[in-house]
């Protein structure tokens, strides 16, 4: 699945323009009001951003992973909250249906996702199950042709905007084999949202708890129709998600570097632009080299990802995805830190974009699997391979 090269070229330059002319100028609004303006959300729908990865047969644009990482690189060059509006929709919120859903589930949900009519969100994490996702406690008990769900999901991105969740709950015994993925409609009786989380950065993104009290979900809403497959669905979804976070990290690093270059040319100390000092040049050079290395890695892994069927998991590819997530997000952390350093005291002041990017960037090493989770996946797979 991929968009033809010419159409993709046009789409990519439209997105570049949209980021530069529409989103970057709205960053201050986002920071002040903690919300993405409704007219921008509408523009995103009109551009087809909600359906980027949904196949054309379901009304989407049908990007390949190699194309999607290029889009995410562009979207990384502005505040993270903008991508967040539709990022769960085309990413972790709906990919489970796309990868493992029944034909009926795909036919019903994917066209709604592609048009932006339905926002989907991914609900795996719980108060006591973060990194150890397979220990999740949310229960799903069979009652006739429905399951009854009870439990709490935590830090759920886009929950306040979501019309439905891809939600993991326990239908069987302990461990990964007892987990099923459900499609849970947000307006189901008994489903409540917690207060919006107050976060360090990424203003304009919305995350909160999702609380399930005797929520009845049709058994037909188990993704793929077979209980006990939900953990694998979640891991496959996260593989693609992690690659996109890696590309997004590279985009953010590119923007920070751009801001830093500009500042280094304009800011004068000791009678000349600070960019003429070699210690400043060294920071810029390290960031540029690390960014190029990360971006080359992300693109190479994306090609491998496209080389296998989307719904089939390959442990070697998963390991490489984890390498990309680990390296690109850690690289971003270093680039963001140097960006603030190049700006000196101004880098700590909110009106400079680097201050916001520094805070926004911190989350990328945490969500969709911490750096330590990626190390675990890489280490295990290396020891398993011949
Ligand atoms: N694709 C498909 N299947 C996968 C998979 C993948 N990428 N990774 C693991 N699986 C399968 C395994 O093959 C195994 O199947 P079998 O039981 O048939 O052998 C099953 O899933 C359990 O895998 P594993 O034993 O590796 O599970 P662990 O409990 O040890 O979990 C980690 C491993 C820590 C890697 C996993 O829990 C994880 O990724 N945690 C972080 C979760 C996360 O990213 N949360 C962020 C939430 S979204 S913001």
Short mmCIF file of C-alpha atoms and ligand atoms in Angstrom, two decimals:
data_model
loop_
_atom_site.label_atom_id
_atom_site.label_comp_id
_atom_site.label_asym_id
_atom_site.label_seq_id
_atom_site.Cartn_x
_atom_site.Cartn_y
_atom_site.Cartn_z
CA UNK A 1 0.00 0.00 0.00
CA UNK A 2 1.45 3.37 -1.05
CA UNK A 3 0.34 6.55 -2.75
CA UNK A 4 1.79 7.03 -6.26
CA UNK A 5 4.98 9.10 -6.29
CA UNK A 6 3.57 12.14 -8.04
CA UNK A 7 0.49 12.47 -5.82
CA UNK A 8 2.64 11.91 -2.76
CA UNK A 9 5.03 14.69 -3.84
CA UNK A 10 2.10 17.10 -4.11
CA UNK A 11 0.71 15.99 -0.74
CA UNK A 12 4.06 16.39 0.98
CA UNK A 13 4.63 19.91 -0.34
CA UNK A 14 1.06 20.85 0.65
CA UNK A 15 1.76 19.61 4.18
CA UNK A 16 5.09 21.49 4.27
CA UNK A 17 3.26 24.68 3.32
CA UNK A 18 0.47 23.99 5.83
CA UNK A 19 3.03 23.55 8.63
CA UNK A 20 4.95 26.70 7.68
CA UNK A 21 2.07 29.03 6.90
CA UNK A 22 -0.74 27.79 9.11
CA UNK A 23 0.60 25.83 12.07
CA UNK A 24 3.85 27.61 13.01
CA UNK A 25 2.06 31.01 13.25
CA UNK A 26 -0.57 29.41 15.54
CA UNK A 27 2.01 28.09 18.04
CA UNK A 28 1.55 31.10 20.36
CA UNK A 29 -2.20 30.60 20.43
CA UNK A 30 -1.68 26.97 21.36
CA UNK A 31 0.68 27.87 24.16
CA UNK A 32 -1.65 30.54 25.58
CA UNK A 33 -4.99 28.75 25.22
CA UNK A 34 -3.94 25.11 25.52
CA UNK A 35 -6.16 24.14 22.59
CA UNK A 36 -5.94 23.64 18.84
CA UNK A 37 -8.28 26.15 17.14
CA UNK A 38 -11.37 24.56 15.55
CA UNK A 39 -10.67 26.13 12.13
CA UNK A 40 -7.26 24.44 12.05
CA UNK A 41 -8.86 21.09 12.89
CA UNK A 42 -11.26 21.63 10.00
CA UNK A 43 -8.35 22.45 7.66
CA UNK A 44 -6.68 19.20 8.76
CA UNK A 45 -9.82 17.26 7.83
CA UNK A 46 -10.01 19.05 4.47
CA UNK A 47 -6.38 18.15 3.74
CA UNK A 48 -7.13 14.48 4.43
CA UNK A 49 -4.76 14.32 7.41
CA UNK A 50 -7.20 12.16 9.41
CA UNK A 51 -7.06 9.46 6.75
CA UNK A 52 -3.39 9.46 5.76
CA UNK A 53 -2.78 5.80 6.51
CA UNK A 54 -6.26 4.41 5.93
CA UNK A 55 -6.32 2.51 2.60
CA UNK A 56 -8.02 4.20 -0.33
CA UNK A 57 -10.74 1.51 -0.45
CA UNK A 58 -11.95 2.85 2.93
CA UNK A 59 -11.76 6.50 1.90
CA UNK A 60 -8.24 7.30 3.09
CA UNK A 61 -5.02 8.26 1.31
CA UNK A 62 -3.22 4.97 1.93
CA UNK A 63 0.35 6.05 2.67
CA UNK A 64 3.06 3.45 3.07
CA UNK A 65 5.19 3.59 6.22
CA UNK A 66 8.09 5.08 4.22
CA UNK A 67 5.77 7.87 3.10
CA UNK A 68 4.25 8.31 6.54
CA UNK A 69 7.65 8.92 8.15
CA UNK A 70 8.29 11.73 5.65
CA UNK A 71 4.99 13.34 6.64
CA UNK A 72 5.82 12.95 10.32
CA UNK A 73 9.18 14.62 9.77
CA UNK A 74 7.33 17.68 8.44
CA UNK A 75 4.78 17.64 11.26
CA UNK A 76 7.59 17.45 13.82
CA UNK A 77 8.64 20.93 12.78
CA UNK A 78 5.85 22.59 14.70
CA UNK A 79 4.23 22.14 18.12
CA UNK A 80 3.51 18.48 18.88
CA UNK A 81 -0.13 19.20 19.75
CA UNK A 82 -1.07 19.76 16.12
CA UNK A 83 -0.16 16.23 15.07
CA UNK A 84 -1.77 14.91 18.19
CA UNK A 85 -5.22 15.99 16.95
CA UNK A 86 -5.20 13.35 14.22
CA UNK A 87 -2.09 11.33 15.15
CA UNK A 88 -3.96 8.72 17.20
CA UNK A 89 -6.57 8.46 14.46
CA UNK A 90 -4.23 7.42 11.70
CA UNK A 91 -1.81 5.81 14.14
CA UNK A 92 -2.24 3.79 17.28
CA UNK A 93 -6.00 4.45 17.64
CA UNK A 94 -7.06 2.81 14.37
CA UNK A 95 -4.10 0.68 13.24
CA UNK A 96 -5.32 -2.29 15.29
CA UNK A 97 -8.52 -2.41 13.22
CA UNK A 98 -6.51 -1.99 10.03
CA UNK A 99 -4.00 -4.72 10.91
CA UNK A 100 -6.17 -7.30 12.67
CA UNK A 101 -9.82 -6.23 12.32
CA UNK A 102 -12.54 -8.36 10.73
CA UNK A 103 -13.83 -7.25 7.30
CA UNK A 104 -16.98 -5.95 9.03
CA UNK A 105 -14.98 -3.92 11.57
CA UNK A 106 -12.87 -2.39 8.82
CA UNK A 107 -15.87 -1.59 6.64
CA UNK A 108 -17.71 0.08 9.51
CA UNK A 109 -14.99 2.02 11.30
CA UNK A 110 -12.26 2.89 8.80
CA UNK A 111 -14.32 5.21 6.55
CA UNK A 112 -15.42 7.16 9.65
CA UNK A 113 -11.79 7.39 10.79
CA UNK A 114 -10.58 8.49 7.35
CA UNK A 115 -13.04 11.38 7.13
CA UNK A 116 -12.25 12.55 10.66
CA UNK A 117 -15.87 12.00 11.64
CA UNK A 118 -14.65 9.49 14.22
CA UNK A 119 -11.61 10.19 16.38
CA UNK A 120 -10.05 7.04 17.78
CA UNK A 121 -7.72 6.69 20.69
CA UNK A 122 -5.50 3.87 22.04
CA UNK A 123 -6.07 2.71 25.62
CA UNK A 124 -3.46 0.28 26.92
CA UNK A 125 -1.76 1.91 29.93
CA UNK A 126 -3.25 1.61 33.42
CA UNK A 127 -2.33 3.01 36.84
CA UNK A 128 -0.44 -0.24 37.65
CA UNK A 129 0.46 -1.38 34.11
CA UNK A 130 2.74 0.93 32.14
CA UNK A 131 5.93 -0.71 30.88
CA UNK A 132 4.59 -4.10 32.02
CA UNK A 133 1.63 -3.80 29.67
CA UNK A 134 0.80 -7.52 29.81
CA UNK A 135 -0.10 -7.18 33.51
CA UNK A 136 -3.09 -4.95 32.78
CA UNK A 137 -6.05 -5.43 35.13
CA UNK A 138 -9.07 -4.08 33.26
CA UNK A 139 -11.47 -7.05 33.21
CA UNK A 140 -13.83 -8.06 30.44
CA UNK A 141 -16.37 -10.71 31.56
CA UNK A 142 -18.53 -12.46 29.00
CA UNK A 143 -22.27 -11.99 29.57
CA UNK A 144 -24.36 -13.39 26.72
CA UNK A 145 -23.22 -11.77 23.49
CA UNK A 146 -21.55 -8.86 25.32
CA UNK A 147 -18.50 -8.35 27.49
CA UNK A 148 -18.77 -6.26 30.66
CA UNK A 149 -15.67 -4.09 31.16
CA UNK A 150 -14.38 -2.70 34.45
CA UNK A 151 -11.11 -0.85 35.07
CA UNK A 152 -9.16 2.37 34.57
CA UNK A 153 -6.95 3.40 31.67
CA UNK A 154 -4.36 6.13 32.27
CA UNK A 155 -2.69 8.95 30.25
CA UNK A 156 -4.95 8.27 27.27
CA UNK A 157 -4.06 10.71 24.50
CA UNK A 158 -7.03 12.28 22.76
CA UNK A 159 -9.53 10.62 25.12
CA UNK A 160 -11.60 13.84 25.41
CA UNK A 161 -11.84 14.03 21.61
CA UNK A 162 -12.36 10.31 21.01
CA UNK A 163 -15.53 8.78 19.63
CA UNK A 164 -14.13 5.27 20.13
CA UNK A 165 -11.17 3.53 21.74
CA UNK A 166 -8.98 0.61 20.81
CA UNK A 167 -8.90 -0.68 24.36
CA UNK A 168 -7.07 -3.65 25.82
CA UNK A 169 -8.78 -5.67 28.57
CA UNK A 170 -8.37 -9.07 30.14
CA UNK A 171 -10.75 -11.76 28.88
CA UNK A 172 -8.61 -14.68 30.05
CA UNK A 173 -5.96 -15.59 32.61
CA UNK A 174 -2.75 -13.79 33.61
CA UNK A 175 -0.17 -12.59 31.08
CA UNK A 176 -0.21 -11.51 27.47
CA UNK A 177 -2.34 -14.45 26.27
CA UNK A 178 -5.29 -13.31 28.41
CA UNK A 179 -5.56 -9.89 26.77
CA UNK A 180 -8.07 -8.91 24.06
CA UNK A 181 -8.36 -5.65 22.09
CA UNK A 182 -11.84 -4.15 21.97
CA UNK A 183 -13.40 -1.33 20.01
CA UNK A 184 -15.23 0.60 22.73
CA UNK A 185 -17.51 3.46 21.75
CA UNK A 186 -16.96 6.57 23.88
CA UNK A 187 -20.68 7.08 24.48
CA UNK A 188 -21.13 3.62 26.05
CA UNK A 189 -23.03 3.88 29.36
CA UNK A 190 -20.58 3.53 32.28
CA UNK A 191 -17.60 5.02 30.42
CA UNK A 192 -16.33 8.20 32.09
CA UNK A 193 -13.35 10.48 31.58
CA UNK A 194 -11.07 11.77 34.32
CA UNK A 195 -9.80 15.34 34.58
CA UNK A 196 -7.41 16.55 31.87
CA UNK A 197 -3.83 15.78 32.90
CA UNK A 198 -1.64 18.84 33.55
CA UNK A 199 1.57 18.05 31.71
CA UNK A 200 5.12 19.43 31.53
CA UNK A 201 4.73 20.32 27.85
CA UNK A 202 2.86 19.53 24.65
CA UNK A 203 0.24 22.16 25.48
CA UNK A 204 -2.88 21.67 23.39
CA UNK A 205 -2.74 17.87 23.62
CA UNK A 206 -5.46 16.28 25.69
CA UNK A 207 -4.84 13.28 27.90
CA UNK A 208 -6.86 11.86 30.79
CA UNK A 209 -8.04 8.67 32.50
CA UNK A 210 -10.74 6.55 30.92
CA UNK A 211 -12.83 4.88 33.62
CA UNK A 212 -14.95 1.84 32.81
CA UNK A 213 -17.76 0.84 35.17
CA UNK A 214 -19.83 -2.09 33.91
CA UNK A 215 -19.45 -0.95 30.31
CA UNK A 216 -21.21 -3.41 27.98
CA UNK A 217 -19.37 -3.97 24.71
CA UNK A 218 -20.64 -6.36 22.01
CA UNK A 219 -18.48 -9.50 21.74
CA UNK A 220 -18.37 -8.69 18.01
CA UNK A 221 -16.19 -5.68 18.93
CA UNK A 222 -13.17 -7.80 19.83
CA UNK A 223 -10.66 -6.81 17.15
CA UNK A 224 -10.34 -9.77 14.80
CA UNK A 225 -13.19 -11.55 16.59
CA UNK A 226 -10.89 -13.93 18.52
CA UNK A 227 -10.18 -13.34 22.24
CA UNK A 228 -6.62 -13.54 23.54
CA UNK A 229 -4.95 -11.87 20.56
CA UNK A 230 -5.12 -8.32 21.92
CA UNK A 231 -1.61 -8.02 23.32
CA UNK A 232 -0.10 -8.98 19.97
CA UNK A 233 -2.34 -6.48 18.21
CA UNK A 234 -1.18 -3.79 20.65
CA UNK A 235 2.49 -4.63 20.08
CA UNK A 236 2.10 -4.58 16.29
CA UNK A 237 0.36 -1.23 16.48
CA UNK A 238 3.14 0.11 18.69
CA UNK A 239 5.80 -1.07 16.22
CA UNK A 240 4.45 1.25 13.57
CA UNK A 241 3.71 3.97 16.13
CA UNK A 242 7.28 3.91 17.42
CA UNK A 243 8.65 4.41 13.95
CA UNK A 244 6.45 7.44 13.52
CA UNK A 245 7.58 8.86 16.86
CA UNK A 246 11.16 8.40 15.60
CA UNK A 247 10.44 10.38 12.42
CA UNK A 248 8.60 13.01 14.43
CA UNK A 249 11.68 13.33 16.70
CA UNK A 250 13.85 14.00 13.65
CA UNK A 251 11.46 16.72 12.49
CA UNK A 252 11.51 18.35 15.92
CA UNK A 253 15.30 18.21 16.01
CA UNK A 254 15.43 19.86 12.57
CA UNK A 255 13.24 22.74 13.77
CA UNK A 256 15.29 23.21 16.96
CA UNK A 257 18.48 23.24 14.91
CA UNK A 258 16.98 25.75 12.53
CA UNK A 259 15.98 28.05 15.40
CA UNK A 260 19.46 27.67 16.90
CA UNK A 261 21.24 28.47 13.62
CA UNK A 262 19.13 31.57 13.18
CA UNK A 263 19.79 32.71 16.72
CA UNK A 264 23.53 32.04 16.39
CA UNK A 265 23.66 34.27 13.31
CA UNK A 266 21.70 37.14 14.91
CA UNK A 267 22.80 37.21 18.53
CA UNK A 268 25.97 39.23 19.11
CA UNK A 269 28.42 38.95 22.00
CA UNK A 270 32.00 40.25 22.20
CA UNK A 271 31.16 42.34 19.12
CA UNK A 272 30.26 39.53 16.74
CA UNK A 273 27.55 36.95 16.09
CA UNK A 274 27.88 34.05 18.54
CA UNK A 275 27.83 31.65 15.57
CA UNK A 276 31.38 32.79 14.80
CA UNK A 277 32.58 31.17 18.03
CA UNK A 278 33.76 27.63 17.55
CA UNK A 279 32.17 26.36 20.77
CA UNK A 280 28.76 27.36 19.38
CA UNK A 281 29.62 25.80 16.02
CA UNK A 282 30.55 22.55 17.80
CA UNK A 283 27.09 22.31 19.37
CA UNK A 284 25.39 22.96 16.02
CA UNK A 285 27.67 20.45 14.28
CA UNK A 286 27.01 17.67 16.81
CA UNK A 287 23.27 18.22 16.46
CA UNK A 288 23.41 18.17 12.67
CA UNK A 289 25.47 14.97 12.54
CA UNK A 290 23.24 13.18 15.06
CA UNK A 291 20.09 14.31 13.28
CA UNK A 292 21.36 13.01 9.94
CA UNK A 293 22.27 9.66 11.49
CA UNK A 294 18.86 9.28 13.15
CA UNK A 295 16.96 10.26 10.02
CA UNK A 296 18.90 7.83 7.84
CA UNK A 297 18.15 5.08 10.37
CA UNK A 298 14.43 5.89 10.48
CA UNK A 299 14.11 5.83 6.70
CA UNK A 300 15.99 2.57 6.40
CA UNK A 301 13.82 0.88 9.03
CA UNK A 302 10.65 2.27 7.39
CA UNK A 303 11.66 0.58 4.13
CA UNK A 304 12.10 -2.73 5.94
CA UNK A 305 8.73 -2.22 7.58
CA UNK A 306 7.15 -1.82 4.16
CA UNK A 307 8.92 -4.97 3.00
CA UNK A 308 6.66 -7.18 5.11
CA UNK A 309 2.84 -7.53 5.12
CA UNK A 310 1.41 -4.86 7.46
CA UNK A 311 -0.46 -7.33 9.68
CA UNK A 312 2.49 -9.71 10.07
CA UNK A 313 5.01 -9.13 12.80
CA UNK A 314 8.72 -9.79 12.28
CA UNK A 315 10.84 -9.74 15.47
CA UNK A 316 13.89 -8.54 13.55
CA UNK A 317 11.96 -5.55 12.17
CA UNK A 318 10.47 -4.84 15.63
CA UNK A 319 14.01 -4.83 17.03
CA UNK A 320 15.10 -2.34 14.37
CA UNK A 321 12.07 -0.15 15.07
CA UNK A 322 13.13 -0.08 18.72
CA UNK A 323 16.66 0.95 17.64
CA UNK A 324 15.15 3.85 15.69
CA UNK A 325 12.89 4.91 18.59
CA UNK A 326 15.74 4.69 21.09
CA UNK A 327 18.27 6.55 18.96
CA UNK A 328 16.00 9.22 17.47
CA UNK A 329 14.27 10.21 20.71
CA UNK A 330 17.51 10.29 22.68
CA UNK A 331 19.10 12.29 19.86
CA UNK A 332 16.21 14.75 20.11
CA UNK A 333 16.80 15.12 23.84
CA UNK A 334 20.42 16.09 23.21
CA UNK A 335 19.56 18.44 20.33
CA UNK A 336 16.87 20.15 22.43
CA UNK A 337 19.32 20.58 25.29
CA UNK A 338 21.95 22.08 22.98
CA UNK A 339 19.28 24.29 21.41
CA UNK A 340 18.56 25.86 24.79
CA UNK A 341 22.29 26.15 25.47
CA UNK A 342 22.94 28.00 22.19
CA UNK A 343 20.15 30.43 23.12
CA UNK A 344 21.69 31.06 26.56
CA UNK A 345 19.26 32.68 29.04
CA UNK A 346 16.77 33.35 26.25
CA UNK A 347 16.44 29.59 25.78
CA UNK A 348 14.74 29.43 29.18
CA UNK A 349 12.17 32.08 28.24
CA UNK A 350 8.80 30.93 26.99
CA UNK A 351 8.59 33.26 24.00
CA UNK A 352 11.43 31.42 22.26
CA UNK A 353 10.31 28.23 20.48
CA UNK A 354 13.27 26.21 21.85
CA UNK A 355 11.94 26.51 25.39
CA UNK A 356 8.67 24.87 24.31
CA UNK A 357 10.34 22.27 22.15
CA UNK A 358 12.61 21.35 25.06
CA UNK A 359 9.53 20.56 27.18
CA UNK A 360 7.62 18.92 24.33
CA UNK A 361 10.58 16.72 23.42
CA UNK A 362 10.84 15.16 26.87
CA UNK A 363 7.73 13.05 26.36
CA UNK A 364 9.07 11.30 23.28
CA UNK A 365 11.51 9.25 25.34
CA UNK A 366 8.58 8.07 27.48
CA UNK A 367 5.49 7.34 25.46
CA UNK A 368 4.95 4.39 23.15
CA UNK A 369 7.60 2.61 25.20
CA UNK A 370 10.37 4.23 27.23
CA UNK A 371 13.99 4.12 26.10
CA UNK A 372 14.44 1.27 28.56
CA UNK A 373 11.62 -0.73 26.90
CA UNK A 374 13.37 -0.29 23.56
CA UNK A 375 16.65 -1.49 25.11
CA UNK A 376 14.82 -4.54 26.46
CA UNK A 377 13.33 -5.40 23.07
CA UNK A 378 16.67 -4.93 21.28
CA UNK A 379 18.67 -6.88 23.88
CA UNK A 380 16.25 -9.81 23.95
CA UNK A 381 16.10 -10.10 20.18
CA UNK A 382 19.89 -9.88 19.77
CA UNK A 383 20.32 -12.78 22.19
CA UNK A 384 17.59 -14.79 20.43
CA UNK A 385 18.99 -14.45 16.89
CA UNK A 386 21.52 -16.94 15.53
N1 LIG B 1 4.46 -7.95 17.39
C1 LIG B 1 3.69 -9.04 17.54
N2 LIG B 1 3.71 -9.84 18.63
C2 LIG B 1 4.54 -9.47 19.62
C3 LIG B 1 5.37 -8.33 19.55
C4 LIG B 1 5.33 -7.56 18.38
N3 LIG B 1 6.08 -6.47 18.23
N4 LIG B 1 6.06 -8.24 20.69
C5 LIG B 1 5.70 -9.29 21.46
N5 LIG B 1 4.77 -10.02 20.80
C6 LIG B 1 4.14 -11.27 21.25
C7 LIG B 1 5.22 -12.28 21.65
O1 LIG B 1 5.64 -13.02 20.52
C8 LIG B 1 4.48 -13.15 22.65
O2 LIG B 1 3.69 -14.06 21.96
P1 LIG B 1 3.69 -15.64 22.39
O3 LIG B 1 3.15 -15.65 23.78
O4 LIG B 1 2.77 -16.28 21.40
O5 LIG B 1 5.09 -16.10 22.32
C9 LIG B 1 3.55 -12.16 23.35
O6 LIG B 1 3.38 -11.04 22.45
C10 LIG B 1 4.12 -11.65 24.66
O7 LIG B 1 5.37 -11.04 24.36
P2 LIG B 1 6.52 -10.83 25.45
O8 LIG B 1 6.73 -12.15 26.15
O9 LIG B 1 7.66 -10.20 24.80
O10 LIG B 1 5.79 -9.85 26.47
P3 LIG B 1 6.33 -9.10 27.74
O11 LIG B 1 5.29 -9.09 28.78
O12 LIG B 1 7.67 -9.62 28.13
O13 LIG B 1 6.41 -7.57 27.21
C11 LIG B 1 7.43 -5.49 26.57
C12 LIG B 1 7.44 -7.03 26.64
C13 LIG B 1 8.01 -4.87 27.84
C14 LIG B 1 8.34 -5.23 25.40
C15 LIG B 1 6.01 -4.92 26.33
O14 LIG B 1 5.17 -5.10 27.44
C16 LIG B 1 6.04 -3.44 25.99
O15 LIG B 1 6.27 -3.06 24.85
N6 LIG B 1 5.77 -2.56 27.00
C17 LIG B 1 5.66 -1.13 26.79
C18 LIG B 1 4.26 -0.78 26.44
C19 LIG B 1 4.17 0.57 25.83
O16 LIG B 1 4.85 0.90 24.88
N7 LIG B 1 3.29 1.35 26.40
C20 LIG B 1 3.02 2.66 25.90
C21 LIG B 1 1.56 2.75 25.76
S1 LIG B 1 1.04 3.64 24.37
S2 LIG B 1 1.53 5.48 24.70
#
